[in-house]
XYZ file of C-alpha atoms in Angstrom:
756
model
C -5.234 -0.585 -28.130
C -1.842 -1.776 -28.017
C -0.145 1.651 -26.574
C -2.231 1.408 -23.534
C -2.429 -2.175 -22.654
C 1.638 -2.788 -22.218
C 3.483 -1.864 -19.548
C 6.801 -1.467 -20.162
C 9.429 -2.165 -16.807
C 13.326 -0.568 -17.030
C 15.733 -3.535 -17.605
C 17.920 -2.934 -14.482
C 19.969 0.290 -15.114
C 23.599 -0.664 -16.276
C 23.060 -4.207 -17.343
C 22.192 -5.408 -21.337
C 18.768 -6.985 -19.985
C 16.465 -6.137 -21.966
C 12.855 -3.927 -20.354
C 10.210 -6.046 -19.644
C 7.011 -5.706 -21.188
C 3.708 -6.707 -19.372
C -0.151 -6.465 -19.621
C -1.264 -3.915 -17.734
C -4.143 -5.915 -16.000
C -1.791 -8.513 -15.158
C 1.236 -6.113 -13.605
C -1.170 -2.899 -12.702
C -1.678 -2.738 -8.382
C -4.116 0.283 -7.361
C -2.777 3.372 -6.119
C -5.042 5.683 -3.344
C -6.571 8.787 -5.644
C -8.485 10.814 -3.312
C -10.519 14.135 -3.253
C -8.554 17.167 -3.050
C -9.026 20.793 -2.694
C -5.671 21.865 -0.754
C -3.221 23.131 -2.766
C -1.486 25.849 -0.710
C 1.851 26.830 -0.803
C 4.110 24.188 0.102
C 6.543 24.631 2.534
C 8.079 21.374 2.215
C 9.635 18.983 -0.664
C 6.852 17.683 -2.373
C 7.939 14.396 -1.635
C 8.366 14.664 1.994
C 4.678 16.490 1.965
C 2.883 14.178 -0.294
C 4.638 11.287 2.420
C 3.435 13.088 5.309
C -0.213 13.660 3.884
C 0.070 9.791 2.890
C -0.090 8.489 6.159
C -3.172 11.393 7.398
C -4.707 9.805 4.500
C -4.972 5.993 4.861
C -6.110 7.119 8.934
C -8.506 9.322 7.017
C -9.305 7.507 3.458
C -12.327 5.302 5.483
C -13.755 8.401 6.709
C -13.905 12.275 5.818
C -11.417 11.337 2.100
C -13.722 10.444 -1.151
C -11.469 7.542 -2.233
C -11.811 7.490 -6.376
C -11.080 4.643 -8.856
C -10.024 5.212 -11.848
C -13.538 5.040 -13.441
C -14.657 7.158 -11.295
C -13.300 10.488 -12.485
C -16.101 11.674 -14.252
C -18.737 11.238 -12.044
C -20.609 12.650 -10.067
C -18.569 14.963 -7.405
C -20.111 15.763 -4.394
C -18.244 18.399 -3.309
C -18.825 20.518 -6.541
C -22.582 19.323 -7.064
C -22.104 18.165 -10.447
C -20.470 15.510 -12.878
C -17.600 16.575 -13.505
C -15.785 18.401 -17.140
C -12.558 19.495 -16.351
C -10.898 17.767 -13.419
C -7.105 17.607 -12.355
C -5.072 14.761 -11.309
C -2.463 15.719 -9.020
C 0.980 13.591 -7.717
C 3.852 13.930 -7.220
C 6.964 12.130 -9.746
C 6.971 8.616 -10.117
C 3.768 8.050 -7.822
C 1.515 6.522 -11.286
C -0.093 9.196 -12.860
C 0.959 8.579 -16.644
C 0.329 4.786 -15.859
C -2.210 5.647 -13.884
C -4.198 7.756 -17.582
C -3.071 4.710 -19.006
C -4.893 2.519 -17.701
C -8.099 4.999 -17.870
C -7.283 4.664 -21.715
C -7.212 1.196 -21.516
C -10.332 0.565 -19.611
C -12.228 2.629 -22.159
C -10.544 1.349 -25.248
C -11.581 -2.588 -23.792
C -15.196 -0.524 -23.388
C -15.099 -0.943 -19.706
C -15.814 2.860 -18.889
C -16.891 5.732 -20.460
C -18.139 4.835 -23.503
C -20.125 8.337 -24.349
C -16.592 8.708 -25.846
C -16.194 8.189 -29.375
C -12.952 9.753 -28.993
C -9.411 10.281 -27.090
C -6.622 13.026 -27.567
C -3.907 12.097 -25.846
C -1.252 14.777 -25.670
C 2.307 15.626 -23.443
C 3.171 19.346 -22.522
C 6.491 18.249 -23.444
C 5.909 17.467 -26.714
C 3.399 20.486 -26.981
C 6.231 22.488 -26.342
C 7.372 21.744 -29.432
C 5.054 23.853 -31.467
C 4.672 26.734 -32.578
C 1.222 28.770 -33.235
C -1.175 26.038 -33.631
C -4.866 25.580 -33.742
C -6.907 22.902 -32.257
C -7.584 21.129 -35.024
C -3.105 21.576 -36.539
C -2.695 19.856 -32.778
C -5.075 16.762 -33.434
C -4.019 16.022 -36.578
C 0.233 16.381 -35.838
C -0.785 13.348 -32.988
C -3.657 11.980 -35.246
C -2.938 12.611 -39.070
C -5.022 9.208 -39.783
C -8.066 11.659 -38.628
C -7.585 14.243 -41.086
C -10.442 13.863 -43.072
C -13.327 13.387 -40.259
C -11.817 16.615 -37.731
C -14.873 18.655 -39.281
C -16.731 16.139 -37.969
C -15.205 14.906 -35.169
C -14.924 18.650 -33.275
C -18.705 19.170 -34.411
C -19.659 17.250 -31.493
C -17.600 17.524 -28.577
C -19.342 15.523 -25.710
C -18.325 12.635 -27.167
C -14.929 13.680 -26.742
C -12.407 13.286 -24.260
C -8.915 15.898 -24.064
C -5.874 14.304 -22.100
C -3.134 16.317 -20.809
C -0.363 15.055 -18.776
C 2.113 16.638 -16.825
C 1.426 20.517 -16.190
C 4.314 20.695 -14.398
C 6.804 19.867 -17.718
C 4.796 23.104 -20.475
C 7.297 25.782 -20.676
C 4.483 28.521 -20.888
C 2.524 30.046 -17.681
C -1.353 28.613 -17.917
C -3.794 30.626 -16.308
C -6.921 29.530 -16.544
C -8.779 32.879 -15.071
C -9.874 33.607 -18.920
C -9.619 32.259 -22.602
C -10.371 33.402 -25.115
C -10.364 31.151 -28.431
C -14.243 29.828 -29.623
C -13.357 28.224 -32.828
C -11.294 25.069 -34.101
C -9.455 26.777 -36.453
C -7.640 29.565 -34.713
C -4.088 29.798 -34.279
C -2.738 30.024 -31.481
C 0.121 29.060 -28.648
C -1.311 25.347 -27.191
C -1.716 26.775 -23.816
C -4.678 29.307 -24.817
C -6.213 26.505 -26.805
C -5.714 24.151 -23.398
C -7.836 27.200 -21.376
C -10.028 27.282 -23.630
C -11.467 23.784 -23.541
C -11.844 23.747 -19.463
C -13.250 26.943 -19.752
C -15.779 25.586 -22.263
C -15.273 28.319 -24.513
C -13.816 26.256 -27.235
C -15.877 23.148 -28.001
C -18.627 23.744 -25.029
C -19.512 19.898 -23.407
C -16.071 18.142 -24.378
C -14.286 16.878 -21.348
C -10.613 17.637 -20.279
C -8.400 15.355 -17.762
C -4.528 16.946 -16.920
C -2.645 15.516 -14.783
C 0.326 17.647 -12.758
C 3.345 17.737 -9.355
C 1.928 19.823 -6.474
C 4.188 22.188 -6.829
C 3.246 23.750 -9.958
C -0.680 23.844 -9.312
C 0.116 26.682 -5.815
C 0.907 28.843 -8.492
C -2.512 27.953 -10.985
C -5.925 28.771 -10.223
C -7.665 25.779 -10.353
C -11.454 26.877 -8.685
C -12.044 26.272 -12.606
C -11.760 22.456 -12.412
C -14.902 20.472 -11.032
C -12.782 17.493 -9.660
C -9.108 17.742 -8.735
C -8.036 14.257 -7.255
C -4.291 13.641 -5.503
C -2.713 10.213 -6.575
C -1.685 9.076 -2.648
C 0.838 6.318 -3.585
C 0.629 2.664 -2.897
C -1.161 1.253 0.403
C 0.767 -1.170 2.436
C -1.170 -4.167 1.032
C -0.287 -2.864 -2.562
C 3.332 -2.496 -1.902
C 3.608 -6.175 -0.616
C 2.206 -6.686 -3.754
C 4.635 -4.573 -5.981
C 7.416 -6.845 -4.327
C 6.052 -10.211 -5.036
C 5.547 -8.881 -8.773
C 8.570 -7.638 -9.052
C 11.089 -10.249 -7.755
C 8.282 -13.148 -8.863
C 10.031 -15.860 -6.156
C 8.325 -15.724 -2.486
C 11.667 -16.082 -0.599
C 13.347 -13.002 -2.247
C 10.216 -11.209 -1.941
C 9.283 -11.538 1.727
C 13.253 -11.477 2.375
C 13.558 -7.861 0.753
C 9.617 -6.261 2.149
C 10.502 -7.809 5.487
C 13.385 -5.502 4.824
C 12.393 -2.923 3.685
C 9.051 -2.386 6.308
C 11.789 -2.692 8.855
C 13.579 0.551 7.828
C 10.902 3.748 8.433
C 13.406 5.276 5.643
C 12.596 3.613 2.830
C 9.008 1.910 3.497
C 8.081 5.969 4.365
C 9.291 6.355 0.242
C 7.981 3.169 -0.951
C 4.046 4.855 -0.829
C 5.403 5.829 -4.505
C 6.297 3.267 -7.454
C 8.962 4.253 -8.223
C 10.896 4.657 -5.617
C 9.625 0.891 -5.224
C 11.492 -0.108 -8.654
C 13.974 1.228 -7.512
C 14.212 -0.448 -3.963
C 14.027 -3.094 -5.626
C 16.337 -2.894 -8.153
C 18.958 -2.343 -5.304
C 17.939 -5.060 -3.444
C 17.862 -7.172 -6.418
C 21.347 -6.199 -7.936
C 22.494 -6.755 -4.019
C 20.978 -10.584 -4.089
C 22.596 -11.369 -7.034
C 25.910 -10.345 -5.880
C 25.464 -12.989 -3.364
C 24.977 -16.598 -3.565
C 22.896 -16.839 -0.812
C 20.994 -14.677 1.258
C 22.690 -14.586 4.641
C 22.494 -12.191 8.030
C 25.415 -10.813 7.097
C 24.124 -9.629 4.017
C 21.453 -8.118 4.939
C 23.042 -6.010 7.418
C 25.325 -4.309 5.268
C 22.322 -3.751 2.721
C 21.309 0.028 2.702
C 19.841 1.465 5.771
C 19.192 5.357 4.588
C 18.106 7.498 1.716
C 21.789 8.430 0.787
C 22.951 4.618 1.285
C 20.238 2.984 -1.814
C 21.366 5.992 -4.256
C 24.579 5.655 -3.439
C 24.230 1.409 -3.640
C 22.356 1.918 -6.973
C 24.464 4.235 -8.397
C 27.368 1.832 -7.749
C 25.976 -1.122 -9.160
C 24.933 0.315 -12.312
C 28.817 1.689 -12.695
C 29.834 -1.616 -11.804
C 27.968 -3.078 -14.475
C 29.037 -0.336 -16.942
C 33.126 -1.272 -16.492
C 32.307 -4.910 -17.763
C 30.327 -3.039 -21.090
C 33.098 -0.296 -21.200
C 32.080 2.791 -23.695
C 35.721 3.824 -25.115
C 37.129 6.990 -23.975
C 34.414 8.414 -21.800
C 34.972 7.780 -18.142
C 32.166 7.175 -15.007
C 33.752 10.430 -13.686
C 33.322 12.918 -16.457
C 29.795 11.522 -16.742
C 28.666 11.704 -13.519
C 30.737 15.442 -13.145
C 29.040 16.710 -16.266
C 25.038 14.929 -16.040
C 26.101 15.733 -12.148
C 26.472 20.232 -12.638
C 23.208 19.705 -15.423
C 21.056 18.329 -12.742
C 22.917 20.729 -9.871
C 21.016 22.986 -12.391
C 17.919 21.498 -12.706
C 16.926 21.581 -8.723
C 18.042 24.844 -8.241
C 16.135 26.343 -11.071
C 13.107 23.790 -10.871
C 13.978 21.942 -14.135
C 12.815 17.981 -14.928
C 13.161 18.190 -18.941
C 16.241 18.837 -20.492
C 17.222 19.292 -24.341
C 20.139 19.628 -26.530
C 20.980 22.959 -25.673
C 21.562 21.675 -21.841
C 23.172 19.245 -22.743
C 26.076 21.680 -24.807
C 26.217 23.791 -22.137
C 27.104 21.354 -18.974
C 29.287 19.108 -21.557
C 27.376 16.171 -21.793
C 27.729 13.204 -24.138
C 24.360 11.347 -24.959
C 26.441 8.743 -27.084
C 27.391 6.395 -24.357
C 25.768 2.945 -22.384
C 26.051 4.675 -19.462
C 24.129 7.636 -20.202
C 20.777 6.030 -20.816
C 21.262 4.326 -17.512
C 20.919 7.158 -15.445
C 18.403 9.429 -17.980
C 15.280 8.834 -20.385
C 14.889 9.969 -23.526
C 11.915 11.062 -25.504
C 10.433 12.445 -29.148
C 12.256 12.112 -32.034
C 15.622 14.301 -33.712
C 16.004 16.811 -33.413
C 13.429 17.217 -31.346
C 14.720 15.523 -28.264
C 13.899 15.464 -24.533
C 15.922 14.097 -21.095
C 14.799 13.319 -18.254
C 16.365 11.578 -14.985
C 15.109 8.047 -14.196
C 13.682 9.588 -10.806
C 13.658 13.133 -9.710
C 15.314 11.728 -6.592
C 18.023 9.824 -8.687
C 18.364 13.956 -10.075
C 18.894 15.473 -7.122
C 21.170 12.761 -5.962
C 22.969 13.583 -9.234
C 23.185 17.166 -7.934
C 25.067 16.387 -4.423
C 26.818 13.870 -5.320
C 28.951 15.904 -8.242
C 30.198 18.707 -5.289
C 32.337 15.575 -4.043
C 33.762 13.997 -7.219
C 34.246 17.876 -8.332
C 34.968 20.274 -5.034
C 34.773 23.488 -5.197
C 34.836 25.048 -1.760
C 33.162 28.431 -2.376
C 30.584 27.117 -5.040
C 29.408 24.606 -2.284
C 29.004 26.997 -0.028
C 26.685 29.321 -2.700
C 25.414 26.596 -3.607
C 24.346 25.733 0.397
C 23.043 29.376 0.914
C 20.903 28.938 -2.363
C 19.020 26.068 -1.423
C 18.422 27.172 2.006
C 17.043 30.427 0.850
C 14.056 28.796 -1.620
C 11.147 28.463 0.890
C 9.027 25.936 -1.309
C 11.278 23.080 0.076
C 12.821 22.247 -3.878
C 16.610 21.230 -2.165
C 15.956 19.980 1.083
C 15.809 16.008 -0.433
C 19.416 17.815 -2.077
C 20.413 19.168 1.260
C 19.847 15.451 2.473
C 22.380 13.806 0.131
C 24.711 16.081 0.767
C 24.946 15.141 4.201
C 24.847 11.957 4.086
C 27.551 11.909 1.292
C 29.317 13.726 3.884
C 29.776 9.653 6.046
C 33.131 8.358 4.260
C 31.305 5.126 4.761
C 28.986 5.855 2.458
C 31.503 7.822 0.075
C 33.823 4.692 0.087
C 31.207 2.594 -1.515
C 31.990 4.692 -5.064
C 35.643 4.690 -4.523
C 36.665 2.381 -7.036
C 34.022 3.784 -9.918
C 35.112 7.498 -9.466
C 37.773 7.382 -7.023
C 38.638 9.424 -4.154
C 36.077 11.526 -3.563
C 36.398 14.534 -1.596
C 37.399 14.414 2.112
C 37.157 19.044 1.888
C 32.835 18.893 0.450
C 32.387 16.794 3.450
C 34.433 18.948 6.240
C 32.663 21.458 4.786
C 29.163 20.033 4.628
C 30.203 18.749 8.927
C 30.434 22.739 9.228
C 27.269 23.089 7.906
C 25.639 21.076 9.581
C 26.946 22.192 13.023
C 25.873 25.894 12.383
C 22.731 24.954 11.297
C 22.214 22.648 14.810
C 23.114 25.612 16.864
C 21.018 27.955 14.878
C 18.194 25.862 15.147
C 18.546 25.292 18.655
C 17.957 28.729 20.156
C 15.511 29.052 22.412
C 12.118 30.566 22.226
C 11.231 28.607 19.304
C 8.584 29.546 16.558
C 6.632 26.401 15.466
C 8.473 26.757 11.732
C 11.915 26.846 13.142
C 11.162 24.100 15.265
C 10.066 21.923 11.869
C 13.559 23.452 10.779
C 15.126 20.952 13.432
C 13.224 18.391 12.515
C 14.822 19.309 9.186
C 18.192 19.302 10.393
C 17.873 16.307 12.726
C 17.512 14.478 9.281
C 20.197 15.831 8.281
C 22.643 14.028 10.806
C 20.397 11.093 10.764
C 21.527 11.080 6.170
C 25.599 11.843 8.150
C 24.662 8.405 10.158
C 27.816 10.636 12.072
C 27.259 9.702 15.449
C 30.083 11.464 16.964
C 29.225 14.597 15.065
C 25.320 14.344 16.566
C 26.561 13.742 20.211
C 29.173 17.280 19.233
C 26.341 19.027 18.477
C 23.142 17.912 19.843
C 25.345 17.783 23.174
C 22.948 18.171 26.553
C 20.972 20.424 24.643
C 17.041 20.362 25.141
C 14.659 19.183 22.404
C 11.814 21.135 21.968
C 9.917 19.864 18.910
C 6.032 20.462 20.298
C 3.535 21.925 17.783
C 5.100 20.702 14.803
C 3.254 17.025 13.386
C 5.170 14.587 13.629
C 5.342 11.354 11.530
C 6.668 7.787 12.286
C 9.428 8.379 10.285
C 9.886 11.387 12.000
C 9.961 9.386 15.317
C 12.202 6.959 13.764
C 14.674 9.991 13.203
C 14.363 11.642 16.423
C 14.744 8.141 18.259
C 17.769 7.699 16.970
C 19.172 11.441 17.813
C 18.649 10.114 21.322
C 19.711 7.093 21.405
C 23.504 9.061 20.075
C 22.982 11.692 22.712
C 23.408 10.574 26.509
C 23.255 14.252 27.713
C 19.843 15.286 26.591
C 17.354 15.787 30.169
C 14.496 17.041 28.237
C 12.515 16.414 25.376
C 9.111 18.237 24.657
C 6.863 16.982 21.773
C 3.260 18.131 22.880
C 0.929 18.539 20.561
C 3.031 16.429 18.016
C 0.288 14.143 17.002
C 3.093 10.888 17.059
C 0.314 8.549 17.748
C 0.723 4.654 19.256
C 3.082 3.966 15.861
C 5.552 7.153 16.744
C 5.486 6.373 20.204
C 6.466 2.673 19.707
C 9.557 4.275 17.471
C 10.225 6.497 19.594
C 11.190 4.143 23.183
C 14.153 2.915 23.397
C 15.702 6.197 22.854
C 14.349 7.710 26.656
C 16.169 5.298 28.965
C 18.347 8.709 29.492
C 15.144 11.607 29.732
C 14.342 13.229 32.948
C 11.743 15.427 31.799
C 9.462 13.815 29.016
C 6.397 15.638 27.560
C 3.849 13.670 25.717
C 1.062 16.075 26.372
C -2.165 16.022 23.421
C -0.482 13.396 21.261
C -3.408 11.278 20.642
C -2.597 8.562 22.770
C -4.446 5.916 23.736
C -4.636 2.970 25.579
C -2.729 0.800 23.433
C -0.152 3.025 23.646
C 0.422 2.347 27.945
C 2.409 -0.815 27.192
C 5.046 1.206 25.258
C 4.813 3.599 27.732
C 5.499 1.484 30.116
C 8.323 -0.106 29.080
C 9.646 3.122 28.343
C 9.314 3.606 31.691
C 10.742 0.191 33.146
C 13.695 0.933 31.124
C 14.838 4.506 32.130
C 15.650 5.363 36.164
C 16.555 8.613 35.945
C 13.261 10.196 34.317
C 11.431 12.137 36.883
C 8.877 14.190 34.801
C 5.955 12.398 33.116
C 3.542 14.385 31.115
C 1.083 12.557 29.576
C -1.765 15.077 29.490
C -4.704 15.790 26.903
C -4.544 12.219 25.915
C -7.004 8.978 26.100
C -5.692 6.339 28.127
C -8.621 5.193 29.512
C -8.752 1.333 29.285
C -7.230 -1.996 30.092
C -4.188 -1.620 29.101
C -4.154 1.701 31.908
C -3.389 -0.806 34.275
C 0.259 -2.013 32.767
C 1.349 2.215 32.495
C 0.473 2.022 36.191
C 2.663 -1.349 37.261
C 5.610 0.674 35.498
C 5.031 3.312 37.854
C 5.514 1.361 41.143
C 9.234 0.853 40.534
C 9.640 4.153 38.999
C 11.813 7.074 39.918
C 9.149 9.742 39.047
C 8.314 12.585 40.581
C 6.050 13.955 38.549
C 3.230 12.842 36.899
C 0.273 14.484 34.974
C -2.904 12.723 33.742
C -4.931 15.413 33.724
C -7.998 15.088 30.527
C -7.143 11.460 30.073
C -10.928 10.403 30.231
C -10.097 8.230 33.145
C -13.077 6.497 35.088
C -13.636 5.441 38.066
C -12.742 1.981 36.948
C -9.093 3.305 36.514
C -8.824 4.103 40.263
C -8.034 1.012 41.400
C -4.762 0.526 38.935
C -4.095 4.810 40.232
C -4.171 2.919 43.266
C -1.700 -0.044 42.447
C 1.140 3.084 41.253
C 0.847 5.350 43.764
C 0.456 2.934 46.864
C 4.143 1.577 46.154
C 5.819 3.973 44.776
C 7.981 6.134 47.230
C 9.411 9.007 45.101
C 5.638 9.810 43.676
C 5.452 14.052 44.729
C 3.055 15.635 42.150
C -0.045 14.225 40.549
C -1.862 15.834 38.308
C -5.649 14.100 37.651
C -8.246 16.626 36.913
C -10.313 17.069 34.062
C -11.205 13.288 33.821
C -14.245 11.592 35.774
C -13.366 9.838 39.139
C -17.175 9.779 40.418
C -17.876 6.510 41.747
C -17.199 3.763 44.326
C -13.904 2.851 43.509
C -12.517 6.636 44.212
C -12.653 5.016 47.691
C -9.453 2.717 46.291
C -7.175 5.721 44.613
C -8.078 7.898 48.342
C -6.938 4.704 50.863
C -3.199 4.235 48.318
C -2.767 8.075 48.801
C -2.317 7.056 52.889
C 0.730 4.850 51.859
C 2.105 7.572 49.362
C 4.291 10.261 49.337
C 1.993 12.571 47.081
C 2.752 16.432 48.086
C 0.502 17.644 45.959
C -2.625 16.562 44.114
C -5.071 17.981 41.532
C -8.343 16.521 41.459
C -10.082 19.539 39.828
C -13.433 18.603 36.818
C -13.661 15.105 38.171
C -17.624 15.044 38.770
C -16.523 14.341 42.216
C -19.593 14.699 44.483
C -20.666 14.485 48.231
C -20.664 11.163 48.677
C -16.621 11.311 47.523
C -16.486 13.448 50.681
C -15.945 10.193 53.254
C -13.490 9.007 51.056
C -11.478 12.090 50.228
C -11.974 13.052 54.209
C -10.016 9.628 55.220
C -7.173 9.874 52.633
C -7.218 13.438 54.014
C -7.128 12.585 57.574
C -4.095 9.654 57.113
C -1.646 10.627 54.380
C 1.325 12.714 56.103
C 3.242 14.112 52.845
C 0.124 15.996 50.991
C 0.412 19.355 51.433
C -1.470 21.147 48.183
C -4.891 19.567 47.288
C -6.966 20.963 44.484
C -10.607 20.268 44.369
C -11.722 22.944 42.230
C -14.753 22.784 39.593
C -16.547 19.596 41.572
C -19.573 19.048 43.359
C -19.147 18.441 47.164
C -21.826 20.296 48.927
C -23.819 17.870 50.981
C -24.436 15.893 54.518
C -21.024 14.174 54.163
C -18.768 17.910 52.962
C -18.456 18.153 56.684
C -16.531 14.442 57.302
C -13.835 17.202 55.081
C -14.181 19.208 57.281
C -13.050 17.945 59.879
C -10.164 16.122 58.168
C -8.516 19.170 56.506
C -8.453 20.203 60.832
C -6.273 17.801 61.817
C -4.741 17.563 58.101
C -0.978 18.779 57.040
C -2.287 20.309 54.127
C -1.021 24.090 53.465
C -2.996 24.542 50.377
C -6.531 24.086 49.724
C -7.989 25.185 46.431
C -11.886 24.826 45.966
C -12.628 27.137 43.454
C -15.314 26.901 40.987
C -17.710 25.631 43.074
C -21.332 26.279 43.693
C -21.154 26.519 47.535
C -23.261 27.999 49.794
C -22.582 31.247 51.703
C -22.891 28.494 55.275
C -19.869 26.008 54.064
C -17.980 29.352 52.727
C -17.984 30.173 56.029
C -16.963 27.701 57.201
C -14.479 26.985 54.665
C -13.126 30.979 56.135
C -12.908 29.448 59.852
C -11.355 26.378 58.917
C -8.930 29.143 57.032
C -8.372 31.024 61.016
C -8.312 27.698 63.221
C -5.666 26.208 61.158
C -2.720 28.348 60.728
C -0.783 28.183 57.555
C -3.275 26.916 55.625
C -4.783 28.824 52.885
C -7.621 28.039 51.348
C -8.549 29.670 48.246
C -13.120 29.968 46.916
C -14.354 31.297 44.133
């Protein structure tokens, strides 16, 4: 009871303040837990991948995904059509797997749920790693010695037992869930076989098992033996605010801190992870404590990138360390030794270290500073060490190359990091690029001395090479995703001259790569820095309204913008209108395949009147007759628009006349109206527009149903018009109508009619 009822909030690292304890019911903040079966090989770093999934989850939790509370983990599962006895809970480092389990156990202890379990046995895989051959009975008694006289009777009633195994990813054994042989509790074997046998029910049939793991470990595990697989997606937006309020305990400070983070897409996106929230709040509280008043100048000096966040985090710890000096051991020595150990861990998927690792990398654990960065678990001689957060390990792995630079070793590391297909080194690489910025590095100078400019130059050269590689034409989607990663490197580096030099006047094509709002912010930074980029292709990037809002300020110099098939809606139109008004160089705009119909479509068309756009694609946008008045406004007063594609909408209706009236004063040369459900009643309006336009040369009316008594009006107008190409295929025309069209072609020299 005592172990599960309190949450421990770590003391601010590097200080002498004590850790604080809170009742779990007072401080526990709900996490999104969703049912999932998606444990494929992940091509991205798991934090980044889950961040993307988190954004999708926010949109889908109410519909497709099953939202699970802790007390529902062992309830009926719709997907497996049973009450599960084996449950796997997945989540990235720091997202709250262990805290969720603690809340689960606390609620069981206090009688809130799962009273069918008489005993809950909790094990950590890192503790099990120390065991040799052992039986299930021995494994239980090593942790619950007071049950020695009852263990035999307890195991006779397996339906009343729940076994919890925390952090499968920390197991040193490769656990194979595909088969099991163990059947007796007294049978001795390695712990992995015991876990598998409990899950597969060959041992203690009827018992329940709950296992937690990082997603990366599950890509190599046969998970079909679990009747429920759930993934912790972290905090919802409102839960992040609750966390900030709890942390600061001061309404003014928490509001200012939260507003700052919310305005920074990079920091806010990673706030779905509770431990990231803690790091960000810790950094901001350190900055606030250093300044007596929260001025605008202070707010602008706060970290903007993930690299700056961790530099500030470590810098504040080192500043506190100088006030509490450990004799004979400098910050430079410690950061060098734990840095090389951290790098070894990043490159080898290692997050738990033991005494042998410390000795191998000459890490001293006998001082105050070491405990600011690393946590201990276990009792001597079996003590394990982990970094406060996996991302802190990745940061130190990058930092050591600037503290103790060896160009050959750095290049070898870069080559190795690039070779990993699982994305394990992605954040590490971003940190390397972030540390290439001199102003970011300077925050650490007073603590560890001048960081290597040679390493910075080496990394910058590497970024330049990567950018050139990924900007090549004819890229498959995978390479385009790699190009997005390069943009993140440039974003972290904050080097605008480098961005201009790397991107130059190259066109940017990331079509087919799904972009999050954070991706759009990074792309916005790139585009605002590169004045020479003329064409941007973002077709099928799923940017939606929020992503578009991030991009718009960066589009003022673009000549050709493709936003085809991006789930943009009517509410996107004010953002698009703003972008058009502020861009006098835009000549081609592709908005096809969206859903722009609605009252705000008018804003877009009003902006068109003052633009210099020459080609506009609005095909497949669910536009109806009610949009025709707005379209008329747009083209009537625009003197530059030459090509307009309105195909595959539904423009038939009384307001179609307004569009044709506007055509007479426009400069449009090519108009596509195919597939618009136009009927014979529209022919008179078409005739009026064609007869009175001075510029129209190409007209596509294919896929409509124009035959009827008014079709003659259209034919008569075509005889005197300046149209040179008429497409009228996929239309059910009578032989008589086809004959008239062929005759029209012979009467009008220069007119080409396509009939099908």
